[in-house]
Every structure is written in C-alpha cells, then in structure tokens.
Tab-separated table of C-alpha atoms in Angstrom:
chain	number	residue	atom	x	y	z
A	1	MET	CA	11.466	-29.175	58.142
A	2	LYS	CA	14.228	-29.867	55.763
A	3	ASP	CA	17.116	-31.819	58.236
A	4	GLU	CA	19.754	-30.740	55.038
A	5	SER	CA	18.867	-27.255	55.418
A	6	VAL	CA	19.751	-27.071	59.330
A	7	LYS	CA	22.817	-29.195	58.843
A	8	LEU	CA	24.346	-26.716	56.147
A	9	ILE	CA	23.660	-23.992	58.222
A	10	THR	CA	25.386	-25.322	60.912
A	11	GLU	CA	28.727	-26.395	58.904
A	12	ARG	CA	28.972	-22.142	57.654
A	13	ILE	CA	28.305	-20.784	61.076
A	14	GLU	CA	30.906	-23.155	63.014
A	15	LYS	CA	33.104	-22.436	59.873
A	16	ALA	CA	32.786	-18.478	60.644
A	17	ILE	CA	33.770	-18.955	64.356
A	18	ASP	CA	36.458	-20.766	63.871
A	19	SER	CA	37.190	-18.266	61.793
A	20	ARG	CA	36.570	-15.582	63.901
A	21	TYR	CA	34.105	-13.649	61.998
A	22	ILE	CA	31.572	-14.006	64.858
A	23	TYR	CA	32.733	-15.567	68.282
A	24	GLY	CA	29.181	-17.482	68.751
A	25	ALA	CA	25.511	-17.662	68.068
A	26	SER	CA	22.043	-18.479	69.446
A	27	TYR	CA	20.189	-19.950	66.332
A	28	ALA	CA	16.800	-22.145	65.499
A	29	VAL	CA	15.600	-23.641	62.096
A	30	ALA	CA	11.431	-24.066	63.355
A	31	ASP	CA	8.016	-25.432	62.032
A	32	GLU	CA	4.750	-25.814	63.395
A	33	LYS	CA	6.044	-29.098	65.014
A	34	ASN	CA	9.769	-29.396	65.104
A	35	LYS	CA	12.821	-26.785	66.250
A	36	SER	CA	16.302	-27.556	66.001
A	37	GLU	CA	17.709	-24.911	68.256
A	38	LEU	CA	21.698	-24.368	68.966
A	39	TYR	CA	23.916	-22.664	70.781
A	40	LEU	CA	27.724	-22.345	69.568
A	41	GLY	CA	31.153	-20.602	70.323
A	42	THR	CA	31.583	-17.556	72.913
A	43	GLN	CA	30.315	-14.115	74.205
A	44	GLY	CA	33.999	-13.489	73.148
A	45	LYS	CA	37.474	-13.323	74.635
A	46	ASP	CA	39.077	-13.486	77.562
A	47	LYS	CA	36.932	-12.435	80.255
A	48	TYR	CA	34.060	-12.768	77.675
A	49	GLU	CA	34.735	-16.453	77.339
A	50	VAL	CA	31.641	-17.816	78.103
A	51	ALA	CA	29.818	-20.163	76.155
A	52	ILE	CA	27.604	-19.329	74.574
A	53	THR	CA	23.491	-20.440	76.013
A	54	SER	CA	19.965	-20.310	75.981
A	55	LYS	CA	20.029	-17.595	78.854
A	56	MET	CA	21.805	-15.081	76.446
A	57	ILE	CA	20.182	-12.009	75.763
A	58	TYR	CA	21.339	-10.082	72.602
A	59	ASP	CA	21.017	-6.441	71.254
A	60	LEU	CA	18.819	-6.419	68.728
A	61	ALA	CA	19.577	-3.068	66.670
A	62	SER	CA	16.893	-3.011	64.422
A	63	LEU	CA	15.562	-6.230	64.569
A	64	THR	CA	13.478	-3.916	66.560
A	65	LYS	CA	12.042	-2.215	63.778
A	66	VAL	CA	9.836	-5.342	63.060
A	67	VAL	CA	9.610	-7.113	66.857
A	68	GLY	CA	8.659	-4.214	67.729
A	69	THR	CA	7.998	-1.072	65.967
A	70	THR	CA	5.483	-2.971	63.294
A	71	THR	CA	4.533	-5.314	65.241
A	72	ARG	CA	2.455	-2.975	67.225
A	73	ILE	CA	1.051	-0.419	64.628
A	74	LEU	CA	-0.136	-3.422	63.113
A	75	GLN	CA	-2.201	-4.249	65.976
A	76	LEU	CA	-3.491	-0.768	66.099
A	77	ILE	CA	-4.103	-0.966	61.865
A	78	ASP	CA	-5.816	-3.559	63.069
A	79	ARG	CA	-8.207	-1.780	65.554
A	80	GLY	CA	-9.165	0.997	63.542
A	81	VAL	CA	-7.209	3.508	65.482
A	82	ILE	CA	-4.831	4.214	61.924
A	83	ASN	CA	-4.475	3.276	58.539
A	84	PRO	CA	-1.492	2.807	56.755
A	85	GLU	CA	-2.525	6.112	54.932
A	86	THR	CA	-2.810	7.765	58.074
A	87	GLU	CA	-0.910	11.132	58.121
A	88	VAL	CA	1.721	11.649	60.631
A	89	GLY	CA	0.295	15.185	61.295
A	90	GLU	CA	-2.436	13.490	61.893
A	91	ILE	CA	-0.841	12.432	65.443
A	92	LEU	CA	2.113	14.541	65.923
A	93	GLY	CA	2.513	17.816	66.535
A	94	ARG	CA	5.023	19.382	65.280
A	95	PHE	CA	6.795	18.015	62.209
A	96	LYS	CA	8.267	19.203	58.949
A	97	ASN	CA	6.950	16.763	56.974
A	98	PRO	CA	3.245	16.281	58.277
A	99	GLN	CA	2.001	14.788	54.867
A	100	LEU	CA	3.633	11.352	54.955
A	101	THR	CA	2.001	8.366	55.942
A	102	ILE	CA	2.461	5.252	58.262
A	103	ALA	CA	2.757	3.119	55.140
A	104	SER	CA	5.813	5.488	53.647
A	105	LEU	CA	7.483	5.063	56.988
A	106	LEU	CA	7.069	1.528	57.335
A	107	LEU	CA	8.066	1.343	54.020
A	108	HIS	CA	11.114	3.526	54.092
A	109	ASN	CA	9.686	5.022	51.030
A	110	SER	CA	8.829	8.288	52.522
A	111	GLY	CA	11.437	10.381	51.164
A	112	LEU	CA	13.309	10.493	54.549
A	113	PRO	CA	16.999	10.621	54.703
A	114	ALA	CA	19.295	7.537	55.651
A	115	ASP	CA	20.058	8.379	58.838
A	116	ILE	CA	21.464	12.163	61.120
A	117	VAL	CA	24.830	12.925	60.664
A	118	ASP	CA	27.559	13.476	63.117
A	119	THR	CA	24.996	12.165	66.160
A	120	ARG	CA	28.032	11.865	68.772
A	121	SER	CA	27.796	15.836	68.727
A	122	LEU	CA	24.520	15.631	69.356
A	123	THR	CA	22.081	16.242	73.109
A	124	LYS	CA	19.155	13.997	72.802
A	125	GLU	CA	16.843	17.342	72.833
A	126	GLU	CA	19.196	17.728	69.907
A	127	LEU	CA	18.519	14.812	67.810
A	128	THR	CA	14.401	14.941	68.238
A	129	GLU	CA	14.802	18.318	66.761
A	130	LYS	CA	16.867	17.187	63.835
A	131	ILE	CA	14.381	14.641	63.218
A	132	ARG	CA	11.279	16.771	63.251
A	133	GLU	CA	12.646	19.175	61.286
A	134	ALA	CA	14.626	17.153	59.030
A	135	SER	CA	13.771	17.878	55.358
A	136	LEU	CA	13.772	15.029	52.649
A	137	ALA	CA	16.115	13.086	49.804
A	138	ASN	CA	13.726	12.429	47.432
A	139	SER	CA	10.046	12.949	46.769
A	140	PRO	CA	7.961	10.315	49.073
A	141	GLY	CA	7.369	6.976	46.769
A	142	SER	CA	9.984	7.630	44.729
A	143	LYS	CA	13.129	5.509	46.064
A	144	ILE	CA	13.260	3.258	49.197
A	145	VAL	CA	15.976	4.306	50.915
A	146	TYR	CA	16.604	2.498	54.276
A	147	SER	CA	15.660	5.103	57.442
A	148	ASP	CA	16.459	4.743	60.648
A	149	LEU	CA	14.144	8.375	61.177
A	150	GLY	CA	10.885	6.964	59.596
A	151	PHE	CA	10.867	4.015	62.912
A	152	ILE	CA	11.667	7.015	65.219
A	153	ILE	CA	8.909	8.639	63.883
A	154	LEU	CA	6.841	5.285	64.690
A	155	GLY	CA	7.672	4.623	67.507
A	156	TRP	CA	6.510	8.067	68.791
A	157	ILE	CA	2.939	7.443	67.083
A	158	ILE	CA	2.826	4.437	69.230
A	159	ALA	CA	3.836	7.135	72.339
A	160	GLN	CA	1.478	9.063	70.972
A	161	ILE	CA	-1.524	6.581	71.600
A	162	ASP	CA	-0.282	4.203	73.586
A	163	GLY	CA	1.371	6.975	76.307
A	164	GLU	CA	5.066	5.310	76.342
A	165	LEU	CA	6.602	2.615	74.203
A	166	SER	CA	8.079	0.558	76.487
A	167	ASN	CA	5.253	0.457	78.285
A	168	SER	CA	3.163	-0.531	75.011
A	169	LEU	CA	5.238	-2.605	73.627
A	170	ASP	CA	5.518	-4.969	76.408
A	171	GLU	CA	1.994	-4.562	77.274
A	172	HIS	CA	1.094	-5.526	73.741
A	173	VAL	CA	3.367	-7.917	72.133
A	174	PHE	CA	6.586	-9.141	74.230
A	175	ARG	CA	3.494	-10.392	77.332
A	176	PRO	CA	0.718	-11.650	75.326
A	177	LEU	CA	4.091	-13.568	73.262
A	178	LYS	CA	5.447	-15.058	76.768
A	179	MET	CA	8.283	-13.580	75.137
A	180	LYS	CA	10.163	-12.792	79.634
A	181	ASN	CA	13.252	-11.458	78.669
A	182	THR	CA	12.445	-8.880	75.891
A	183	GLY	CA	12.144	-5.256	76.367
A	184	TYR	CA	14.267	-2.234	76.696
A	185	ASN	CA	17.125	-1.318	79.650
A	186	LEU	CA	16.690	-4.719	81.103
A	187	LEU	CA	19.074	-3.262	83.724
A	188	LYS	CA	17.611	-6.294	86.266
A	189	ARG	CA	18.665	-9.214	84.251
A	190	PRO	CA	22.519	-10.729	85.201
A	191	LEU	CA	25.088	-8.149	83.571
A	192	ALA	CA	26.976	-11.882	82.322
A	193	ASN	CA	23.907	-12.562	80.144
A	194	PHE	CA	24.671	-10.110	77.916
A	195	VAL	CA	26.291	-11.020	74.971
A	196	PRO	CA	28.651	-8.070	74.483
A	197	THR	CA	29.211	-5.354	71.323
A	198	GLU	CA	31.198	-3.185	69.979
A	199	ASN	CA	34.841	-2.055	71.693
A	200	ASP	CA	33.682	1.823	71.898
A	201	PRO	CA	36.570	4.040	73.559
A	202	GLN	CA	34.126	7.164	73.591
A	203	ARG	CA	31.436	4.871	75.854
A	204	GLY	CA	34.271	3.943	78.362
A	205	GLY	CA	35.420	0.507	76.382
A	206	ILE	CA	33.067	-2.906	75.081
A	207	ILE	CA	29.221	-2.358	75.337
A	208	GLN	CA	27.343	-5.169	77.540
A	209	GLY	CA	23.722	-5.103	78.314
A	210	ASP	CA	23.398	-1.075	77.206
A	211	VAL	CA	22.124	-0.294	73.836
A	212	HIS	CA	24.845	0.106	71.049
A	213	ASP	CA	23.151	2.223	68.395
A	214	TYR	CA	24.356	5.554	69.429
A	215	LYS	CA	20.449	6.874	68.848
A	216	ALA	CA	19.214	4.595	70.633
A	217	TYR	CA	21.301	5.314	73.013
A	218	LEU	CA	20.677	9.198	73.116
A	219	LEU	CA	17.026	8.465	73.037
A	220	GLY	CA	17.499	6.502	76.834
A	221	GLY	CA	17.693	3.255	75.534
A	222	VAL	CA	13.788	3.305	74.104
A	223	SER	CA	13.459	4.194	70.071
A	224	GLY	CA	11.161	2.629	67.263
A	225	HIS	CA	14.754	1.783	65.511
A	226	ALA	CA	16.149	-0.129	67.916
A	227	GLY	CA	16.982	-0.762	71.660
A	228	ILE	CA	15.270	-3.920	72.193
A	229	PHE	CA	17.008	-6.893	73.884
A	230	SER	CA	15.834	-10.466	73.589
A	231	THR	CA	17.147	-14.454	73.578
A	232	LEU	CA	16.483	-17.001	71.070
A	233	GLU	CA	13.561	-18.277	73.104
A	234	ASP	CA	11.403	-15.645	73.228
A	235	LEU	CA	12.171	-14.583	69.572
A	236	GLY	CA	10.976	-18.513	68.612
A	237	ASN	CA	7.955	-17.637	70.221
A	238	PHE	CA	7.363	-14.565	67.893
A	239	ALA	CA	8.433	-16.109	65.170
A	240	SER	CA	5.417	-19.226	65.965
A	241	MET	CA	3.429	-16.378	65.797
A	242	TYR	CA	3.634	-15.142	62.458
A	243	ILE	CA	4.062	-18.865	61.174
A	244	LYS	CA	0.835	-19.201	62.885
A	245	ARG	CA	-0.301	-16.540	60.951
A	246	GLY	CA	-0.914	-14.257	63.758
A	247	VAL	CA	-1.823	-16.834	66.793
A	248	PHE	CA	0.455	-17.571	69.732
A	249	GLU	CA	-0.815	-20.573	72.318
A	250	GLY	CA	-4.994	-19.797	70.671
A	251	LYS	CA	-4.483	-16.091	71.365
A	252	GLU	CA	-4.719	-13.307	68.122
A	253	ILE	CA	-2.020	-11.576	68.274
A	254	LEU	CA	-2.244	-10.413	64.631
A	255	SER	CA	-5.282	-10.406	62.551
A	256	VAL	CA	-5.398	-12.145	58.967
A	257	ARG	CA	-6.212	-8.718	57.955
A	258	SER	CA	-2.245	-7.591	58.738
A	259	PHE	CA	-1.069	-10.326	57.000
A	260	ASN	CA	-3.018	-9.028	53.590
A	261	LEU	CA	-1.922	-5.655	53.942
A	262	LEU	CA	1.866	-7.467	53.906
A	263	GLU	CA	0.734	-8.511	50.543
A	264	GLN	CA	-1.089	-5.761	49.532
A	265	TYR	CA	1.887	-3.084	50.157
A	266	SER	CA	4.916	-6.079	48.908
A	267	SER	CA	6.625	-3.791	46.485
A	268	GLY	CA	10.555	-3.521	45.498
A	269	GLY	CA	11.935	-5.810	47.818
A	270	ARG	CA	9.894	-4.600	50.924
A	271	THR	CA	6.756	-4.591	52.901
A	272	LEU	CA	5.333	-2.941	55.432
A	273	GLY	CA	8.656	-3.125	58.165
A	274	TRP	CA	9.478	-6.154	56.283
A	275	GLN	CA	12.561	-6.987	53.734
A	276	THR	CA	11.090	-9.697	51.441
A	277	TRP	CA	13.254	-12.365	50.146
A	278	ASN	CA	13.180	-12.642	45.971
A	279	ASP	CA	10.558	-9.460	46.572
A	280	ASP	CA	7.939	-12.572	47.987
A	281	PRO	CA	5.690	-11.659	50.348
A	282	THR	CA	5.776	-15.080	52.020
A	283	LYS	CA	9.507	-14.815	52.776
A	284	LEU	CA	9.742	-12.075	55.146
A	285	TRP	CA	13.601	-11.201	56.709
A	286	HIS	CA	14.802	-8.773	58.628
A	287	THR	CA	18.670	-8.016	60.073
A	288	GLY	CA	20.315	-6.031	62.679
A	289	PHE	CA	23.487	-4.166	62.880
A	290	THR	CA	24.797	-6.327	65.643
A	291	GLY	CA	24.395	-9.588	63.288
A	292	THR	CA	20.836	-10.477	64.141
A	293	SER	CA	18.340	-11.676	61.854
A	294	ILE	CA	14.973	-13.342	61.319
A	295	ALA	CA	13.634	-15.105	58.351
A	296	LEU	CA	10.150	-16.603	57.466
A	297	ASP	CA	8.300	-18.362	55.180
A	298	LEU	CA	4.383	-18.179	55.383
A	299	ARG	CA	3.930	-20.334	52.384
A	300	ASN	CA	5.728	-23.445	54.057
A	301	ARG	CA	5.364	-22.229	57.841
A	302	ARG	CA	9.256	-22.553	58.576
A	303	SER	CA	11.585	-19.739	60.402
A	304	PHE	CA	15.244	-18.616	61.047
A	305	VAL	CA	16.039	-16.828	63.918
A	306	CYS	CA	20.237	-16.788	64.288
A	307	LEU	CA	21.700	-13.917	66.952
A	308	THR	CA	25.680	-12.780	66.912
A	309	ASN	CA	27.252	-10.170	68.229
A	310	ARG	CA	29.543	-9.963	65.152
A	311	ILE	CA	30.555	-6.091	65.933
A	312	TYR	CA	32.003	-7.372	68.800
A	313	PRO	CA	34.995	-6.490	69.293
A	314	THR	CA	34.669	-4.551	66.679
A	315	ARG	CA	32.235	-3.614	63.312
A	316	LYS	CA	35.637	-3.464	60.905
A	317	ARG	CA	35.084	-7.462	60.574
A	318	GLU	CA	32.312	-7.683	57.995
A	319	GLU	CA	32.858	-10.767	57.356
A	320	TRP	CA	29.344	-12.057	58.671
A	321	ILE	CA	27.163	-9.964	56.390
A	322	GLU	CA	27.689	-12.022	53.882
A	323	ILE	CA	27.561	-15.296	55.527
A	324	ARG	CA	24.446	-14.437	56.831
A	325	LYS	CA	22.621	-14.035	53.626
A	326	ALA	CA	24.162	-17.276	52.392
A	327	VAL	CA	22.468	-18.780	55.359
A	328	THR	CA	19.456	-17.192	55.420
A	329	ARG	CA	19.446	-18.471	51.440
A	330	LEU	CA	20.410	-22.164	53.048
A	331	PHE	CA	16.928	-21.778	55.131
A	332	TYR	CA	15.225	-20.654	51.880
A	333	ASN	CA	16.468	-23.932	50.544
A	334	GLU	CA	18.405	-21.955	48.102
A	335	TYR	CA	21.413	-25.131	47.779
C-alpha cells in the first residue's frame, strides 16, 4: 500500500471539511496486510456537532446495490438457482417486461427508465404498481441508463427466492462477513450513532436513523436499490472479501466464478452491479447519493471505502461529488 496516496487523500478530505463541502468523513485504505483508517470532522453543526468515530453508522444509499443486492445475486448464480440470462418473468409474477434478464438489470441496460416521476405523491402500493408496469425507455441492451428500478426488481427477485430481502442479506452476506452494524432499519442502535442526512421538511426536518431515499422510505426502508446502513469497519470486512477473491476469514462468500463473470460482463464502464474504473474490470467502484463510495483494485488487492454525509443539511451543495472522484483517482494512483 502506498502511503503517499493515503496522505494525498487525507489532504483533500481535510480541505473539503474546512470548506464545509462535508462536515465529516470516515474512510480507510487497505491491502491484504495493512489498513489506514481515519475519522475526521463532525456529523454536522449545532446539536449534530458530534465528533466522527468508529461507531458512526451511515446511510449507504446506492451502495446498497453492490454491498447487498449484487452480492446475493452473484451467490444465487453460483448456486445455480438463477443465471445471468434468467428472465425476470421466470421468477416474478405479473410484470410488464418479463423478457428482461438478470444481467440487463445488473448492467443498467435493460431499457427501464432511470426513475419514477413524482414519487412523493405515491403510496407504497402505487409505487410498486408503477415499477411493475413501467414502459421501456430504450430497447434492452441498446443503452446504459442508471436505473433504481432495475435494482428494486432484483430485490424482489431475491425475496421471491429467499423469502425476505432483509433476512436474506443478513443471513447470506452480513453475518458471514461479521458485519454487525449493517442492515435495513437498524432501529435498535443508538440514534446518536447515525450520521444525519438531509433536512426534509416534509418528513419532519433532519433525517437521522431513517432511510433517506424516498422510494426506499415508501417501501418500508427495505429495497434492492437503497436502504442499507453500515459502518466503516463493517464495509472494511466487505472490501476485504472482494480483494481476497471472495474469501473472508477462510470462508468462501463469493466464488471464483463470480469474479470471472464480472470480467466477462464488463463493457462500457460497467459490469454486474458495479462501475468499472476506466473500463477496467479489475477496478470496481460505486457511489451512493448521500456521499458514500467504495473503490476496489482487485489486481493489486487494495480497497478504499469512504463514507460521508454530503447532503447534510442540503443536497444543493454538490462540490463533494467531484472531490469524491478526485480522491478515488488518488487511490488508483492517478496523481
């Protein structure tokens, strides 16, 4: 692990905190033997001016897609329950586009639209119906359009196979990885440990300990696209599993076949679930709307997990989005 990259990443994050682009960050750069783990800044201001520590729990937002949903789907593929070309209609019942495949949902090239409009006017039942009946915006395979809808559907597929999404991920992903403070609706943890997200007057002010994403909120906090909370320590276990080719503490979580599939399906800056850095399938990364990110260098067996609350108190400050890309470049030694 290059100490220079850690130093430069820290300098950029410290500058972002000083500029109030973010209030705090928990981040770690690790390889197979070493880890640099740092906690900077505070949760926010006024009553949230609480120093960031290892206890802090973050709303992962779209990191849910790779930490939870993609991991379980790859496990189910490895077991032979499904395969990448399994059609949605083979598993789910009523669905407007039953011909869409598991792979197309993971790759965001299914043709589904990016989102549902006016979600705040919908009930849970109305949102579910709109997703089931969504018309395609593009022909399947013709265009990459990052879509929450595809991962909501993947969550439904996991639930159809395993019984319940939250329990499935806990049993097959989080507990085997000793991710003790990871999951949906972590209501038994102290509220003060949750890093607050956005000030949303429609939901009573600052959101803390409750899922930020509104579709996930409508769906009871449990969805394939968003809703998981976690800590830096827990995500360090997840990242360690990836850089050790699917093995954690001697136990196989993902098979070699899963990593072969990630290379096989890599195209156009994406692979199954993940983005690929510079279209390199050995460099995986993903971000979350709240400011979170994970970057993996499978060839050099290094990882970078960075957790922030960039939408506190408002999403209007977008400077962290570019800074996040910059620190990821530093992790990949692109100085």
